């Protein structure tokens, strides 16, 4: 990562800031992140090969993830992260292109365990609100749409899907 720091402090090498300048002082750190592996909370999962632009200031951290590989070969993602310093809650939103076989094996409901996804690919959007002191996100949701025609088998019955949405919500589960 590379970073730069700028302070709004007139003539910093000449004198200390006066009280008003000190109270008004804000800072901004900009960083570029390349090929970083970033831990996902306290789990052993990581965003892999992450490319991002990060801004840190007196209010919090803002990160724009330009590209990252999801763990467990789920797919590729991009998105935004905001962490305000007063709560440290993680506000996460973004989009992904995911492998439905991997997604459903990892997160799918039991009633879909025998579905065959045949390498179906989905475009998705997601939102999370996660307090780092809690084991699970406070709120989480995602929508998945066929990226190409899905040629799947549901309980042995062939099905082709080119449109539609799979909604997932932490509170209510999956809805087709």
CSV table of C-alpha atoms in Angstrom, one decimal:
chain,number,residue,atom,x,y,z
A,1,UNK,CA,0.0,0.0,0.0
A,2,UNK,CA,1.1,3.6,-0.6
A,3,UNK,CA,-0.2,6.5,1.4
A,4,UNK,CA,-0.1,10.2,1.7
A,5,UNK,CA,-1.0,12.4,4.6
A,6,UNK,CA,-2.1,16.1,4.5
A,7,UNK,CA,-2.9,18.3,7.4
A,8,UNK,CA,-4.7,21.6,7.2
A,9,UNK,CA,-2.1,23.4,9.3
A,10,UNK,CA,-0.7,26.7,8.1
A,11,UNK,CA,3.1,26.9,8.3
A,12,UNK,CA,3.6,23.6,10.2
A,13,UNK,CA,7.4,23.9,10.3
A,14,UNK,CA,7.2,27.4,11.7
A,15,UNK,CA,5.0,27.1,14.8
A,16,UNK,CA,2.5,24.9,16.6
A,17,UNK,CA,-1.2,25.5,15.6
A,18,UNK,CA,-3.2,27.8,17.7
A,19,UNK,CA,-6.1,26.4,19.7
A,20,UNK,CA,-8.7,27.1,17.0
A,21,UNK,CA,-6.6,25.6,14.3
A,22,UNK,CA,-5.9,22.5,16.5
A,23,UNK,CA,-9.7,22.1,17.1
A,24,UNK,CA,-10.5,22.6,13.4
A,25,UNK,CA,-7.7,20.3,12.2
A,26,UNK,CA,-8.8,17.5,10.0
A,27,UNK,CA,-6.7,14.9,8.4
A,28,UNK,CA,-7.0,12.8,5.2
A,29,UNK,CA,-4.9,9.7,4.4
A,30,UNK,CA,-5.2,8.3,0.9
A,31,UNK,CA,-3.9,4.8,0.2
A,32,UNK,CA,-3.8,2.5,-2.8
A,33,UNK,CA,-3.9,-1.2,-2.0
A,34,UNK,CA,-2.6,-3.8,-4.5
A,35,UNK,CA,-2.8,-7.6,-4.4
A,36,UNK,CA,-3.7,-7.6,-0.7
A,37,UNK,CA,-5.4,-10.5,1.2
A,38,UNK,CA,-7.8,-8.9,3.7
A,39,UNK,CA,-9.3,-10.8,6.6
A,40,UNK,CA,-13.1,-11.0,6.8
A,41,UNK,CA,-13.8,-10.3,10.5
A,42,UNK,CA,-12.8,-13.0,12.9
A,43,UNK,CA,-13.3,-15.9,10.5
A,44,UNK,CA,-10.5,-17.5,8.6
A,45,UNK,CA,-11.8,-16.2,5.3
A,46,UNK,CA,-10.1,-13.5,3.2
A,47,UNK,CA,-10.8,-11.3,0.3
A,48,UNK,CA,-7.9,-12.3,-2.0
A,49,UNK,CA,-5.8,-10.3,-4.4
A,50,UNK,CA,-7.6,-7.1,-3.4
A,51,UNK,CA,-7.2,-3.9,-5.3
A,52,UNK,CA,-8.6,-0.9,-3.5
A,53,UNK,CA,-8.5,2.8,-2.8
A,54,UNK,CA,-8.7,3.7,0.9
A,55,UNK,CA,-9.4,7.1,2.5
A,56,UNK,CA,-9.1,7.6,6.2
A,57,UNK,CA,-10.0,10.8,8.0
A,58,UNK,CA,-11.1,12.0,11.4
A,59,UNK,CA,-14.6,10.6,10.8
A,60,UNK,CA,-13.8,7.1,9.6
A,61,UNK,CA,-12.5,4.8,6.9
A,62,UNK,CA,-13.8,4.7,3.4
A,63,UNK,CA,-12.7,2.0,1.0
A,64,UNK,CA,-13.6,1.4,-2.6
A,65,UNK,CA,-12.7,-2.2,-3.5
A,66,UNK,CA,-12.1,-2.2,-7.2
A,67,UNK,CA,-11.6,-5.9,-7.5
A,68,UNK,CA,-11.2,-8.9,-5.1
A,69,UNK,CA,-11.5,-12.6,-5.2
A,70,UNK,CA,-14.1,-14.0,-2.8
A,71,UNK,CA,-13.1,-16.9,-0.5
A,72,UNK,CA,-13.9,-20.5,-1.3
A,73,UNK,CA,-13.9,-19.8,-5.1
A,74,UNK,CA,-17.2,-18.0,-4.8
A,75,UNK,CA,-16.3,-15.4,-7.5
A,76,UNK,CA,-15.1,-11.9,-8.0
A,77,UNK,CA,-16.4,-8.8,-6.2
A,78,UNK,CA,-16.2,-5.0,-6.0
A,79,UNK,CA,-17.8,-2.6,-3.6
A,80,UNK,CA,-17.6,0.0,-0.8
A,81,UNK,CA,-16.8,-0.2,2.9
A,82,UNK,CA,-17.4,2.6,5.4
A,83,UNK,CA,-16.4,2.4,9.1
A,84,UNK,CA,-17.3,5.4,11.2
A,85,UNK,CA,-14.9,5.8,14.2
A,86,UNK,CA,-17.7,6.5,16.7
A,87,UNK,CA,-19.4,3.0,16.2
A,88,UNK,CA,-16.8,1.0,14.3
A,89,UNK,CA,-19.8,-0.7,12.5
A,90,UNK,CA,-18.9,-2.0,9.0
A,91,UNK,CA,-21.2,-0.7,6.3
A,92,UNK,CA,-20.6,-2.8,3.3
A,93,UNK,CA,-22.2,-2.8,-0.2
A,94,UNK,CA,-21.2,-4.0,-3.6
A,95,UNK,CA,-21.6,-6.3,-6.5
A,96,UNK,CA,-20.2,-9.7,-7.4
A,97,UNK,CA,-20.1,-12.2,-10.2
A,98,UNK,CA,-20.5,-15.6,-8.4
A,99,UNK,CA,-20.4,-19.3,-9.1
A,100,UNK,CA,-23.9,-20.5,-8.0
A,101,UNK,CA,-22.7,-24.1,-7.3
A,102,UNK,CA,-20.2,-22.7,-4.7
A,103,UNK,CA,-22.6,-20.2,-3.3
A,104,UNK,CA,-25.4,-22.7,-2.8
A,105,UNK,CA,-23.0,-25.3,-1.3
A,106,UNK,CA,-21.8,-22.8,1.2
A,107,UNK,CA,-25.0,-20.8,1.9
A,108,UNK,CA,-27.9,-22.6,0.4
A,109,UNK,CA,-30.9,-23.9,2.3
A,110,UNK,CA,-31.2,-27.7,3.1
A,111,UNK,CA,-34.1,-28.0,0.7
A,112,UNK,CA,-31.8,-27.0,-2.2
A,113,UNK,CA,-29.0,-29.3,-1.3
A,114,UNK,CA,-29.6,-31.7,-4.2
A,115,UNK,CA,-30.0,-29.0,-6.9
A,116,UNK,CA,-27.5,-29.2,-9.6
A,117,UNK,CA,-26.3,-25.7,-10.8
A,118,UNK,CA,-24.0,-26.9,-13.6
A,119,UNK,CA,-21.5,-24.0,-13.3
A,120,UNK,CA,-24.3,-21.3,-13.4
A,121,UNK,CA,-23.0,-17.8,-12.9
A,122,UNK,CA,-24.9,-15.0,-11.3
A,123,UNK,CA,-24.5,-11.2,-11.0
A,124,UNK,CA,-25.3,-10.1,-7.5
A,125,UNK,CA,-25.6,-7.0,-5.3
A,126,UNK,CA,-25.3,-7.1,-1.5
A,127,UNK,CA,-25.5,-5.0,1.6
A,128,UNK,CA,-24.3,-5.7,5.1
A,129,UNK,CA,-24.2,-3.9,8.4
A,130,UNK,CA,-21.9,-5.5,10.9
A,131,UNK,CA,-20.9,-4.5,14.4
A,132,UNK,CA,-17.4,-6.0,14.9
A,133,UNK,CA,-18.3,-7.0,18.4
A,134,UNK,CA,-21.0,-9.3,17.1
A,135,UNK,CA,-20.5,-12.7,15.7
A,136,UNK,CA,-23.0,-12.2,12.8
A,137,UNK,CA,-24.0,-9.1,10.7
A,138,UNK,CA,-26.8,-7.1,12.2
A,139,UNK,CA,-28.4,-6.9,8.7
A,140,UNK,CA,-27.4,-8.6,5.5
A,141,UNK,CA,-29.1,-9.1,2.1
A,142,UNK,CA,-28.2,-10.0,-1.4
A,143,UNK,CA,-29.9,-10.3,-4.8
A,144,UNK,CA,-28.6,-12.7,-7.5
A,145,UNK,CA,-29.6,-12.7,-11.2
A,146,UNK,CA,-28.7,-15.1,-14.0
A,147,UNK,CA,-25.6,-13.8,-15.9
A,148,UNK,CA,-26.3,-16.3,-18.7
A,149,UNK,CA,-29.0,-18.9,-19.0
A,150,UNK,CA,-28.9,-21.2,-16.0
A,151,UNK,CA,-29.2,-24.9,-17.0
A,152,UNK,CA,-30.0,-26.4,-13.6
A,153,UNK,CA,-31.7,-29.4,-12.2
A,154,UNK,CA,-34.2,-29.0,-9.3
A,155,UNK,CA,-34.9,-32.3,-7.6
A,156,UNK,CA,-33.9,-34.0,-10.9
A,157,UNK,CA,-36.2,-31.9,-13.1
A,158,UNK,CA,-34.3,-29.8,-15.7
A,159,UNK,CA,-34.9,-26.1,-15.6
A,160,UNK,CA,-33.6,-23.2,-17.7
A,161,UNK,CA,-33.6,-19.8,-16.1
A,162,UNK,CA,-32.6,-16.7,-18.0
A,163,UNK,CA,-34.4,-14.1,-15.8
A,164,UNK,CA,-35.5,-13.7,-12.3
A,165,UNK,CA,-34.0,-13.0,-8.9
A,166,UNK,CA,-32.9,-14.9,-5.9
A,167,UNK,CA,-33.4,-12.8,-2.8
A,168,UNK,CA,-31.4,-13.6,0.3
A,169,UNK,CA,-32.0,-11.9,3.6
A,170,UNK,CA,-30.3,-12.8,6.8
A,171,UNK,CA,-33.6,-12.7,8.7
A,172,UNK,CA,-35.8,-14.6,6.2
A,173,UNK,CA,-33.4,-16.8,4.1
A,174,UNK,CA,-33.6,-17.5,0.4
A,175,UNK,CA,-36.6,-16.5,-1.7
A,176,UNK,CA,-36.8,-17.4,-5.4
